Short mmCIF file of C-alpha atoms in Angstrom, two decimals:
data_model
loop_
_atom_site.label_atom_id
_atom_site.label_comp_id
_atom_site.label_asym_id
_atom_site.label_seq_id
_atom_site.Cartn_x
_atom_site.Cartn_y
_atom_site.Cartn_z
CA MET A 1 -106.32 244.69 -23.80
CA LYS A 2 -110.31 246.66 -23.63
CA VAL A 3 -110.64 250.24 -22.31
CA PHE A 4 -114.25 251.47 -21.46
CA ILE A 5 -115.22 255.49 -21.14
CA VAL A 6 -117.35 256.88 -18.63
CA ASP A 7 -117.93 260.78 -18.98
CA ASP A 8 -121.19 262.19 -18.64
CA GLU A 9 -119.76 265.29 -21.60
CA PHE A 10 -120.47 263.62 -25.39
CA LEU A 11 -117.33 266.06 -26.25
CA GLN A 12 -114.99 264.97 -23.59
CA ARG A 13 -115.16 261.21 -24.33
CA GLN A 14 -114.56 262.16 -27.90
CA LEU A 15 -111.60 263.76 -27.41
CA VAL A 16 -110.45 260.86 -25.36
CA LYS A 17 -110.96 258.48 -27.79
CA LYS A 18 -109.37 260.47 -30.58
CA THR A 19 -106.43 262.10 -29.44
CA VAL A 20 -105.29 258.64 -28.33
CA ASN A 21 -103.15 256.03 -30.75
CA TRP A 22 -104.83 253.04 -29.39
CA GLU A 23 -104.04 250.45 -31.92
CA LYS A 24 -100.09 251.38 -31.45
CA LEU A 25 -100.23 250.85 -27.41
CA GLY A 26 -102.28 247.35 -28.30
CA LEU A 27 -105.57 248.71 -26.70
CA GLU A 28 -109.19 248.80 -28.08
CA ILE A 29 -112.40 250.83 -27.32
CA ALA A 30 -115.09 248.43 -25.60
CA GLY A 31 -117.25 250.60 -24.95
CA GLU A 32 -118.67 253.99 -23.30
CA ALA A 33 -121.39 255.39 -20.95
CA GLU A 34 -122.48 258.96 -19.80
CA ASP A 35 -123.84 258.05 -16.43
CA GLY A 36 -122.67 255.84 -13.21
CA GLU A 37 -125.77 253.44 -13.44
CA GLU A 38 -124.88 252.78 -17.32
CA ALA A 39 -121.80 252.29 -16.59
CA LEU A 40 -121.82 249.64 -14.05
CA ASP A 41 -123.73 247.31 -16.33
CA LYS A 42 -122.05 247.48 -19.38
CA ILE A 43 -118.50 247.36 -17.78
CA LEU A 44 -119.75 244.24 -15.76
CA GLU A 45 -120.79 242.49 -19.00
CA GLU A 46 -117.68 243.82 -20.86
CA LYS A 47 -115.01 243.28 -18.34
CA PRO A 48 -113.04 245.80 -19.43
CA ASP A 49 -108.86 245.61 -18.59
CA ILE A 50 -108.50 249.46 -17.85
CA LEU A 51 -111.10 252.13 -16.70
CA ILE A 52 -111.25 256.01 -17.93
CA MET A 53 -113.50 257.24 -15.93
CA ASP A 54 -114.64 261.04 -15.04
CA ILE A 55 -115.04 261.25 -10.67
CA ASN A 56 -118.23 263.42 -11.34
CA ILE A 57 -121.11 261.66 -13.50
CA PRO A 58 -124.52 261.30 -12.65
CA TYR A 59 -126.86 258.74 -10.24
CA ILE A 60 -123.43 257.04 -9.38
CA ASN A 61 -120.51 258.79 -9.02
CA GLY A 62 -116.96 257.78 -10.11
CA ILE A 63 -115.80 256.50 -6.68
CA GLN A 64 -118.70 254.31 -6.30
CA VAL A 65 -118.24 252.95 -9.62
CA SER A 66 -114.79 252.50 -8.71
CA GLU A 67 -115.28 250.43 -5.31
CA LYS A 68 -117.98 248.68 -6.87
CA VAL A 69 -116.16 247.24 -9.79
CA LYS A 70 -112.52 246.71 -8.34
CA GLN A 71 -115.37 244.22 -6.13
CA VAL A 72 -116.09 242.07 -8.99
CA LEU A 73 -113.01 242.85 -11.42
CA PRO A 74 -110.09 243.74 -9.20
CA ASP A 75 -107.13 243.68 -11.79
CA THR A 76 -109.16 246.51 -13.68
CA GLN A 77 -107.06 249.39 -13.96
CA VAL A 78 -109.09 252.67 -13.05
CA ILE A 79 -107.97 256.18 -14.40
CA ILE A 80 -109.89 258.94 -12.72
CA LEU A 81 -110.47 262.19 -14.83
CA THR A 82 -111.06 265.09 -12.36
CA ALA A 83 -111.04 268.95 -12.41
CA TYR A 84 -108.31 270.85 -10.52
CA GLY A 85 -111.23 271.84 -7.46
CA GLU A 86 -111.87 267.88 -7.07
CA PHE A 87 -108.18 266.40 -5.82
CA GLU A 88 -110.11 265.30 -2.38
CA TYR A 89 -112.17 262.60 -4.66
CA ALA A 90 -109.21 261.83 -6.38
CA LYS A 91 -107.28 261.48 -3.33
CA GLN A 92 -110.11 258.83 -2.32
CA ALA A 93 -110.54 257.20 -4.98
CA LEU A 94 -106.65 256.19 -5.36
CA SER A 95 -107.32 254.60 -1.45
CA LEU A 96 -109.93 252.53 -3.16
CA GLY A 97 -108.06 250.96 -5.70
CA ALA A 98 -107.93 253.56 -8.64
CA ALA A 99 -104.08 253.05 -10.59
CA SER A 100 -104.12 256.73 -11.18
CA PHE A 101 -105.84 260.12 -11.73
CA VAL A 102 -105.64 262.98 -14.80
CA LEU A 103 -106.49 266.64 -14.47
CA LYS A 104 -108.89 268.13 -17.34
CA PRO A 105 -108.83 269.19 -19.55
CA VAL A 106 -106.96 265.53 -20.28
CA ASN A 107 -103.38 266.38 -22.08
CA PRO A 108 -103.17 263.28 -24.47
CA GLU A 109 -99.23 262.97 -23.64
CA GLU A 110 -100.24 261.86 -19.98
CA LEU A 111 -103.30 260.02 -20.54
CA THR A 112 -101.10 257.75 -23.09
CA GLU A 113 -98.24 257.81 -20.45
CA GLU A 114 -101.26 256.19 -17.98
CA LEU A 115 -101.94 253.89 -20.04
CA ILE A 116 -98.52 252.51 -20.69
CA LYS A 117 -98.47 252.09 -16.86
CA CYS A 118 -101.57 250.70 -16.50
CA LYS A 119 -101.00 248.28 -19.57
CA GLU A 120 -97.37 246.66 -17.96
CA LYS A 121 -98.92 246.57 -14.73
CA LEU A 122 -101.77 244.11 -16.25
CA GLU A 123 -99.37 242.26 -17.90
CA LYS A 124 -97.35 241.77 -14.74
CA ILE A 125 -100.51 240.74 -13.11
CA HIS A 126 -101.04 237.82 -16.16
CA HIS A 127 -97.76 236.30 -16.06
CA GLN A 128 -98.38 236.45 -11.71
CA ASN A 129 -101.46 234.25 -12.45
CA ASN A 130 -100.43 232.08 -15.41
CA SER A 131 -97.09 231.34 -13.13
CA PHE A 132 -99.32 230.52 -10.20
CA GLN A 133 -101.73 228.32 -12.45
CA LYS A 134 -98.68 226.51 -13.99
CA MET A 135 -97.27 225.94 -10.72
CA LYS A 136 -100.63 224.41 -9.08
CA GLU A 137 -100.80 222.37 -12.22
CA GLU A 138 -97.29 220.84 -11.76
CA ILE A 139 -98.36 220.45 -8.00
CA ASN A 140 -101.38 218.89 -8.58
CA GLN A 141 -99.89 216.49 -11.14
CA LYS A 142 -96.88 215.65 -8.56
CA GLN A 143 -99.75 214.88 -5.79
CA ARG A 144 -101.27 212.66 -8.14
CA GLU A 145 -98.78 210.87 -9.31
CA GLN A 146 -97.72 210.12 -6.00
CA TYR A 147 -100.88 208.91 -4.91
CA LEU A 148 -101.37 206.79 -7.78
CA LEU A 149 -97.60 204.72 -6.66
CA GLU A 150 -99.16 204.59 -3.50
CA CYS A 151 -102.35 202.72 -4.88
CA LEU A 152 -100.15 200.32 -6.87
CA SER A 153 -98.28 199.75 -3.91
CA GLY A 154 -101.09 198.96 -1.43
CA ILE A 155 -99.94 201.73 1.21
CA GLY A 156 -102.59 204.09 -0.46
CA GLY A 157 -105.79 203.15 -1.82
CA MET A 158 -107.90 202.67 1.09
CA GLU A 159 -110.62 204.58 -0.05
CA LYS A 160 -114.14 203.71 -2.30
CA GLU A 161 -114.07 203.59 -5.39
CA GLU A 162 -115.72 206.83 -5.98
CA ARG A 163 -113.15 208.72 -3.92
CA ILE A 164 -110.16 206.85 -5.42
CA ARG A 165 -111.74 207.92 -8.90
CA GLN A 166 -112.51 211.96 -7.95
CA ILE A 167 -108.64 211.98 -6.47
CA LEU A 168 -107.27 210.45 -9.57
CA GLY A 169 -109.75 212.80 -12.35
CA ILE A 170 -111.09 209.69 -13.51
CA ARG A 171 -115.05 210.50 -14.59
CA LYS A 172 -116.38 208.24 -17.00
CA PRO A 173 -116.77 204.70 -16.77
CA VAL A 174 -113.29 202.94 -17.76
CA CYS A 175 -111.36 199.58 -18.13
CA TYR A 176 -107.75 199.73 -17.44
CA VAL A 177 -104.64 197.57 -17.63
CA VAL A 178 -101.46 197.83 -15.58
CA LEU A 179 -98.16 197.35 -17.82
CA LEU A 180 -94.63 197.21 -15.99
CA LEU A 181 -91.73 197.59 -18.11
CA ARG A 182 -87.92 196.84 -16.97
CA PHE A 183 -85.03 198.10 -19.02
CA ARG A 184 -81.59 196.65 -19.11
CA ASP A 185 -80.12 199.50 -19.96
CA LYS A 186 -80.63 202.40 -17.62
CA GLU A 187 -78.91 204.89 -19.68
CA GLY A 188 -81.20 204.74 -22.68
CA LYS A 189 -84.14 204.15 -20.69
CA GLU A 190 -85.18 207.81 -21.26
CA LYS A 191 -85.18 207.73 -25.00
CA GLN A 192 -86.30 204.65 -24.94
CA LEU A 193 -89.50 205.50 -23.29
CA GLU A 194 -90.04 208.35 -25.34
CA GLU A 195 -90.49 205.92 -28.46
CA ILE A 196 -92.56 203.33 -26.52
CA GLY A 197 -94.49 206.31 -25.60
CA ASP A 198 -95.89 207.14 -29.24
CA MET A 199 -96.35 203.13 -29.81
CA MET A 200 -98.09 202.98 -26.84
CA GLN A 201 -100.38 206.32 -28.12
CA ASP A 202 -101.33 204.59 -31.28
CA TYR A 203 -103.46 201.50 -29.64
CA PHE A 204 -103.95 203.74 -26.13
CA PRO A 205 -104.68 207.34 -26.83
CA GLU A 206 -105.39 207.43 -23.45
CA TYR A 207 -102.19 206.32 -21.17
CA GLU A 208 -99.95 207.81 -18.35
CA CYS A 209 -96.61 206.37 -17.72
CA LEU A 210 -95.29 206.48 -13.96
CA GLU A 211 -91.35 205.91 -13.72
CA ILE A 212 -90.82 203.89 -10.35
CA ASN A 213 -86.44 203.58 -10.31
CA GLN A 214 -83.79 204.10 -13.05
CA GLN A 215 -84.76 200.87 -14.75
CA ASP A 216 -88.75 200.17 -13.93
CA ALA A 217 -91.33 202.52 -15.60
CA VAL A 218 -95.63 201.41 -14.87
CA PHE A 219 -97.86 202.27 -18.01
CA LEU A 220 -101.61 202.87 -17.04
CA LEU A 221 -103.26 202.08 -20.01
CA TYR A 222 -107.10 203.14 -20.56
CA GLY A 223 -109.52 201.83 -22.37
CA GLU A 224 -113.41 200.48 -22.74
CA ASN A 225 -115.10 196.66 -22.41
CA GLN A 226 -112.40 193.97 -24.29
CA MET A 227 -109.30 195.38 -23.91
CA GLU A 228 -107.47 192.20 -24.25
CA TYR A 229 -107.40 192.29 -27.66
CA GLN A 230 -105.64 195.59 -27.86
CA VAL A 231 -103.11 194.80 -24.86
CA GLN A 232 -102.50 191.25 -27.08
CA LEU A 233 -101.47 193.73 -30.34
CA LEU A 234 -99.63 196.36 -28.13
CA GLY A 235 -97.47 193.38 -26.35
CA GLY A 236 -96.83 191.47 -29.96
CA TYR A 237 -96.46 195.07 -31.72
CA LEU A 238 -93.78 196.21 -28.75
CA GLN A 239 -91.95 193.01 -29.05
CA GLU A 240 -91.51 192.99 -33.46
CA GLU A 241 -90.42 196.71 -33.04
CA MET A 242 -88.62 197.07 -29.68
CA ASN A 243 -87.62 194.14 -28.14
CA GLN A 244 -85.56 192.03 -30.91
CA SER A 245 -81.89 192.63 -28.82
CA ALA A 246 -84.16 192.15 -25.80
CA VAL A 247 -83.24 195.97 -24.35
CA PHE A 248 -86.30 195.68 -22.36
CA TRP A 249 -88.89 192.89 -21.01
CA GLY A 250 -92.46 193.27 -19.22
CA GLY A 251 -95.69 192.04 -17.93
CA ALA A 252 -99.11 193.04 -18.69
CA SER A 253 -102.09 192.68 -15.82
CA GLN A 254 -105.51 191.61 -16.53
CA PRO A 255 -107.89 193.92 -17.67
CA ARG A 256 -109.97 195.60 -14.49
CA THR A 257 -112.55 198.05 -13.85
CA ALA A 258 -112.03 198.81 -10.28
CA PHE A 259 -109.78 201.50 -9.24
CA THR A 260 -109.52 199.79 -5.65
CA GLU A 261 -107.82 197.12 -7.04
CA LEU A 262 -104.72 199.17 -8.74
CA LYS A 263 -102.40 197.01 -6.25
CA GLU A 264 -103.46 193.53 -7.23
CA ALA A 265 -103.55 194.57 -10.96
CA TYR A 266 -99.85 195.48 -10.01
CA GLN A 267 -98.71 192.20 -8.61
CA GLU A 268 -100.17 190.89 -11.99
CA ALA A 269 -98.21 192.77 -13.92
CA TYR A 270 -95.20 192.05 -12.21
CA SER A 271 -96.15 188.72 -12.06
CA ALA A 272 -95.98 188.48 -15.61
CA GLY A 273 -93.17 190.47 -15.70
CA ARG A 274 -90.78 187.92 -14.06
CA LYS A 275 -92.02 185.05 -17.15
CA GLY A 276 -91.42 187.83 -19.17
CA ARG A 277 -87.74 188.38 -18.36
CA GLN A 278 -87.09 184.61 -19.02
CA GLN A 279 -88.75 184.60 -21.91
CA LYS A 280 -87.19 188.37 -23.22
CA ARG A 281 -90.84 189.91 -23.99
CA ILE A 282 -94.01 191.16 -23.02
CA HIS A 283 -95.99 188.56 -21.13
CA ILE A 284 -99.75 189.36 -20.31
CA PHE A 285 -100.89 187.66 -17.00
CA GLU A 286 -102.10 184.03 -17.32
CA PRO A 287 -104.09 182.59 -13.92
CA MET A 288 -102.59 179.32 -12.95
CA ASP A 289 -105.26 177.11 -14.58
CA MET A 290 -104.49 179.17 -17.93
CA THR A 291 -100.99 178.67 -17.27
CA THR A 292 -101.60 174.64 -16.85
CA PHE A 293 -103.56 174.38 -19.40
CA LEU A 294 -101.19 175.99 -22.03
CA GLY A 295 -98.54 173.39 -20.99
CA ILE A 296 -101.04 170.68 -21.15
CA ILE A 297 -101.81 171.57 -25.40
CA SER A 298 -98.38 172.27 -25.61
CA TYR A 299 -99.41 175.62 -27.13
CA GLU A 300 -96.10 177.58 -28.25
CA SER A 301 -97.28 181.21 -29.64
CA GLU A 302 -93.14 181.70 -31.15
CA THR A 303 -93.51 178.33 -32.27
CA ILE A 304 -96.34 178.75 -35.01
CA ASN A 305 -95.12 182.35 -35.58
CA SER A 306 -91.60 181.30 -37.10
CA LEU A 307 -93.75 179.00 -39.74
CA LEU A 308 -95.34 182.25 -40.73
CA LYS A 309 -92.04 183.69 -40.82
CA LYS A 310 -90.56 181.21 -42.90
CA ARG A 311 -93.63 181.69 -45.38
CA SER A 312 -94.78 178.00 -44.34
CA TYR A 313 -98.23 178.90 -44.71
CA GLN A 314 -99.78 175.50 -44.91
CA GLU A 315 -97.98 174.17 -42.29
CA TYR A 316 -99.02 177.17 -40.71
CA MET A 317 -102.65 175.91 -40.88
CA ASP A 318 -101.73 172.66 -39.73
CA CYS A 319 -100.30 173.35 -36.96
CA VAL A 320 -103.12 175.93 -35.69
CA GLU A 321 -105.92 173.17 -36.58
CA ALA A 322 -103.34 170.66 -34.47
CA CYS A 323 -103.50 172.68 -31.40
CA PHE A 324 -107.41 173.05 -31.77
CA ASP A 325 -107.65 169.20 -32.22
CA ARG A 326 -105.74 168.96 -28.72
CA MET A 327 -108.09 171.81 -27.42
CA LYS A 328 -110.94 169.24 -28.29
CA GLN A 329 -109.24 166.24 -26.76
CA GLU A 330 -108.42 167.93 -23.41
CA ASN A 331 -112.45 169.33 -23.41
CA VAL A 332 -110.61 172.84 -22.39
CA THR A 333 -113.00 175.85 -21.41
CA GLN A 334 -114.22 178.37 -24.00
CA GLN A 335 -112.37 181.43 -22.45
CA ALA A 336 -109.18 179.10 -22.86
CA ALA A 337 -109.80 178.34 -26.56
CA TYR A 338 -110.48 182.01 -27.03
CA TYR A 339 -107.34 183.19 -25.62
CA VAL A 340 -105.49 181.16 -27.98
CA ALA A 341 -107.61 182.07 -30.94
CA MET A 342 -106.86 185.83 -29.55
CA ASP A 343 -103.15 185.24 -29.60
CA ILE A 344 -102.85 183.99 -33.13
CA LEU A 345 -105.19 186.41 -34.35
CA VAL A 346 -103.26 189.25 -33.32
CA HIS A 347 -99.66 187.66 -34.61
CA PHE A 348 -101.56 186.91 -37.47
CA SER A 349 -102.31 190.06 -38.01
CA LEU A 350 -99.13 191.89 -36.88
CA TYR A 351 -97.86 189.69 -39.79
CA LEU A 352 -99.87 190.85 -42.79
CA ALA A 353 -99.46 194.42 -41.99
CA GLU A 354 -95.30 194.01 -42.07
CA VAL A 355 -95.29 192.33 -45.55
CA GLY A 356 -97.85 195.50 -46.70
CA ILE A 357 -101.22 193.57 -46.90
CA ASP A 358 -104.08 196.11 -45.90
CA VAL A 359 -107.41 193.87 -44.94
CA GLY A 360 -109.04 197.29 -44.29
CA THR A 361 -111.21 197.72 -41.02
CA GLN A 362 -112.26 193.42 -41.46
CA VAL A 363 -109.19 192.22 -38.32
CA GLU A 364 -111.67 194.73 -36.13
CA VAL A 365 -114.69 192.82 -37.36
CA ASP A 366 -113.16 189.96 -36.88
CA GLN A 367 -111.96 190.73 -33.51
CA ARG A 368 -115.34 191.17 -32.60
CA ALA A 369 -116.86 188.19 -33.73
CA LEU A 370 -114.32 186.33 -32.36
CA ALA A 371 -115.26 188.61 -28.30
CA LYS A 372 -118.93 187.66 -28.70
CA LEU A 373 -117.75 183.74 -28.27
CA GLN A 374 -115.48 184.21 -25.25
CA ASP A 375 -118.00 183.50 -22.85
CA TYR A 376 -120.81 181.75 -24.92
CA GLY A 377 -118.97 180.39 -27.49
CA SER A 378 -117.93 176.49 -28.09
CA THR A 379 -114.67 175.72 -28.82
CA GLU A 380 -115.60 174.56 -32.02
CA GLU A 381 -117.28 178.07 -33.25
CA ILE A 382 -114.50 179.47 -32.32
CA ARG A 383 -111.67 177.33 -34.21
CA ASP A 384 -114.61 177.86 -36.99
CA ILE A 385 -113.88 181.64 -37.02
CA LEU A 386 -110.42 181.63 -36.98
CA TRP A 387 -109.81 179.67 -39.28
CA MET A 388 -112.14 181.33 -41.33
CA ILE A 389 -110.34 184.36 -40.89
CA LEU A 390 -106.88 182.42 -41.39
CA GLU A 391 -107.74 180.95 -44.83
CA ARG A 392 -108.49 184.48 -46.07
CA GLY A 393 -105.22 185.63 -45.04
CA ARG A 394 -103.63 182.65 -46.48
CA ILE A 395 -104.71 183.57 -50.15
CA LEU A 396 -103.91 187.22 -49.53
CA LEU A 397 -100.66 186.13 -48.74
CA GLU A 398 -100.39 183.52 -51.47
CA SER A 399 -101.28 186.32 -54.03
CA HIS A 400 -99.62 188.65 -52.12
CA LYS A 401 -100.76 191.74 -54.42
CA VAL A 402 -99.56 195.07 -51.89
CA PRO A 403 -101.77 198.03 -52.33
CA ALA A 404 -100.23 201.44 -53.33
CA THR A 405 -99.47 203.02 -50.20
CA ARG A 406 -98.47 206.84 -50.61
CA LYS A 407 -101.96 207.83 -51.06
CA LYS A 408 -103.03 206.20 -47.75
CA VAL A 409 -100.31 208.14 -45.94
CA SER A 410 -101.61 211.28 -47.35
CA ASP A 411 -105.11 210.70 -46.57
CA ALA A 412 -103.35 209.97 -42.88
CA LYS A 413 -101.35 213.13 -42.35
CA GLU A 414 -104.23 215.31 -44.06
CA PHE A 415 -106.86 213.69 -41.19
CA VAL A 416 -104.50 214.31 -38.57
CA ASP A 417 -103.74 217.84 -39.66
CA GLN A 418 -107.19 218.76 -39.75
CA ASN A 419 -108.18 217.29 -36.71
CA PHE A 420 -105.07 217.08 -34.05
CA PHE A 421 -107.28 218.97 -31.64
CA ARG A 422 -109.42 215.43 -30.99
CA PHE A 423 -109.36 214.69 -27.45
CA ASP A 424 -109.68 210.53 -29.47
CA MET A 425 -107.37 211.04 -31.99
CA SER A 426 -105.52 207.82 -32.76
CA LEU A 427 -104.28 205.11 -34.93
CA ASN A 428 -107.38 203.49 -34.77
CA LEU A 429 -109.69 207.05 -35.73
CA VAL A 430 -107.38 207.45 -38.64
CA ALA A 431 -107.26 203.96 -39.90
CA ASP A 432 -111.26 204.47 -39.40
CA ALA A 433 -111.26 207.51 -41.03
CA ILE A 434 -109.30 206.27 -44.21
CA GLY A 435 -110.77 202.90 -44.56
CA VAL A 436 -107.79 200.98 -43.89
CA ASN A 437 -106.78 198.35 -40.82
CA ALA A 438 -104.85 200.16 -37.90
CA SER A 439 -101.99 197.50 -38.47
CA TYR A 440 -101.49 198.04 -41.80
CA LEU A 441 -101.55 201.54 -41.35
CA SER A 442 -99.54 201.80 -38.50
CA ASN A 443 -96.70 199.33 -40.62
CA ILE A 444 -97.02 201.71 -43.80
CA PHE A 445 -96.91 205.32 -42.17
CA LYS A 446 -93.97 204.33 -40.67
CA LYS A 447 -92.04 203.00 -44.17
CA GLU A 448 -92.66 205.96 -46.12
CA GLN A 449 -92.55 208.75 -43.28
CA GLY A 450 -89.63 207.14 -41.24
CA CYS A 451 -91.44 207.53 -38.00
CA SER A 452 -94.70 206.18 -36.57
CA LEU A 453 -98.08 207.70 -36.89
CA SER A 454 -98.33 208.71 -33.25
CA LYS A 455 -95.05 210.25 -33.37
CA TYR A 456 -96.71 212.55 -36.43
CA ILE A 457 -99.37 213.19 -34.60
CA THR A 458 -97.34 214.59 -31.41
CA SER A 459 -95.37 216.83 -33.24
CA VAL A 460 -98.42 218.15 -35.47
CA ARG A 461 -100.01 219.13 -32.04
CA LEU A 462 -96.85 220.50 -30.17
CA GLU A 463 -96.12 222.83 -33.48
CA GLU A 464 -99.43 223.97 -33.25
CA ALA A 465 -98.71 224.89 -29.18
CA ARG A 466 -95.69 226.54 -29.78
CA LYS A 467 -97.28 229.10 -32.16
CA MET A 468 -100.21 229.37 -29.85
CA ILE A 469 -97.50 230.02 -26.91
CA ARG A 470 -96.18 233.03 -28.68
CA LYS A 471 -99.77 234.13 -30.13
CA TYR A 472 -101.39 234.03 -27.04
CA PRO A 473 -99.32 234.62 -23.97
CA ASP A 474 -102.56 235.29 -21.43
CA LYS A 475 -103.37 231.82 -22.21
CA THR A 476 -102.84 228.89 -19.51
CA LEU A 477 -100.73 225.50 -20.45
CA LEU A 478 -103.62 223.72 -19.56
CA GLN A 479 -106.15 225.83 -21.55
CA ILE A 480 -103.60 225.66 -24.67
CA SER A 481 -102.88 221.86 -24.05
CA GLU A 482 -106.32 221.00 -24.21
CA GLU A 483 -106.75 223.08 -27.59
CA VAL A 484 -104.19 221.15 -29.62
CA GLY A 485 -105.50 217.32 -28.19
CA TYR A 486 -104.14 216.67 -24.65
CA GLY A 487 -106.27 215.66 -21.80
CA ASP A 488 -103.26 215.56 -19.77
CA VAL A 489 -101.13 219.11 -18.71
CA TYR A 490 -98.75 216.77 -17.53
CA TYR A 491 -97.76 214.59 -20.40
CA PHE A 492 -98.30 217.72 -22.82
CA SER A 493 -95.26 219.58 -20.94
CA LYS A 494 -93.48 216.27 -20.89
CA SER A 495 -93.64 215.82 -24.67
CA PHE A 496 -92.86 219.30 -25.46
CA LYS A 497 -89.42 219.20 -23.67
CA ASN A 498 -89.02 216.05 -25.17
CA GLN A 499 -89.46 217.44 -28.83
CA TYR A 500 -88.44 220.77 -28.37
CA GLY A 501 -85.69 220.28 -25.63
CA ILE A 502 -86.99 223.11 -23.19
CA THR A 503 -90.31 223.21 -20.65
CA PRO A 504 -93.74 224.93 -22.24
CA SER A 505 -93.22 227.22 -19.18
CA LYS A 506 -89.42 228.49 -20.05
CA TYR A 507 -90.53 228.68 -23.76
CA PHE A 508 -93.17 230.96 -22.48
CA GLU A 509 -90.81 233.48 -20.69
CA GLU A 510 -88.31 233.08 -23.59
CA SER A 511 -91.25 233.94 -26.20
CA LYS A 512 -91.71 237.40 -23.98
#
């Protein structure tokens, strides 16, 4: 805490500075002044916690300085130095908010005692302010969640787009997808949600989770244009990693940009979830014409992917080619061909990562090449690009040369350790930084470390937050959460409790 001294006598200022053990008290001298005018300018600039001031100083006396300081810095504690004949002035200063007065000549023990009282009072004020701020943040988050639930159900969200974004705190243009998950096991839902959250963060660094009831949870996934690939990749990953025993299933909406359409997005996710329940997987909403089309060409993702698992690579390629031949015969739209191509690419990429083949960032390049053809390319062009991708992968699979993984995992950890505070920290960011494919990195990291990369990012951030809470008790949870890379203080608090079994607010109390 900072202390400022005001006295027109140089020797008196020196006496105050030299007779108190400032370091032992945890205080430091921030500055000094010899008159009221000079004092006011410096005090408003330095913003000291404690002001030690003679009552009789030139130009502007101590009472007036104290009054003006209290108007701008109400928490600053003022100790008045006064002579025997100045009791009336001292009483007036106390009535205007001064903490106490000390008689001249100054007794070091008496001044030290008053400084300790001021420090204790300031600590109490800071604690109350922090508690109020934390409570305000928690209330705001709960109100936001309630409004979001009302928008999804159709009760709320009647405002204009700009107003909805303002209430939700969404400033930049963003796409979103609503993902609805239903859990078979109510008891294990909380643990499963934590694991899913780790995976979710790999693909969507910005997301939020709302628990609707004992069985259902809704995720809002935020991203940029062309989210379809990431959503399909996430769905495939969740299905591969978590859903082998069908402990949960769900549905995802189509990507949207308007938050006035939250209700429609939720209805899409709900509709897709019903199909996901039948198939025991994560199902992405398909418009009616797409569903009809998939039935016409007899496209079954599971059947084609099973050939990969059996290592029947040539049969797999033949099956994909036959699928596109049927599309050509039925004269399907390029959007439908793009949908099938992306579904094939997603599962093919996941399989390459699963068997330990790193294709660098080539998959992302391929995905972007396909995305360009979504609205303007022909079915033949889409097929040709997909075929080139699959053929390149097939050659890698048949040679099956698996690169060393330990160095890449070490590079990933080093990058996270040095950049954990970045809001955009994600699986994709780390993969780009070390020059590997995201799915491949996710797979090798989990095998080497026994946990997902996002789990490692979370543990690094939370450990740093734990240290900061102990080291900087004056900081709010919002400040700490932002400094370790969390844009959402509610999600930070929830993650902290999951890791340490205690809320950050309670940890702060126990660390005092």
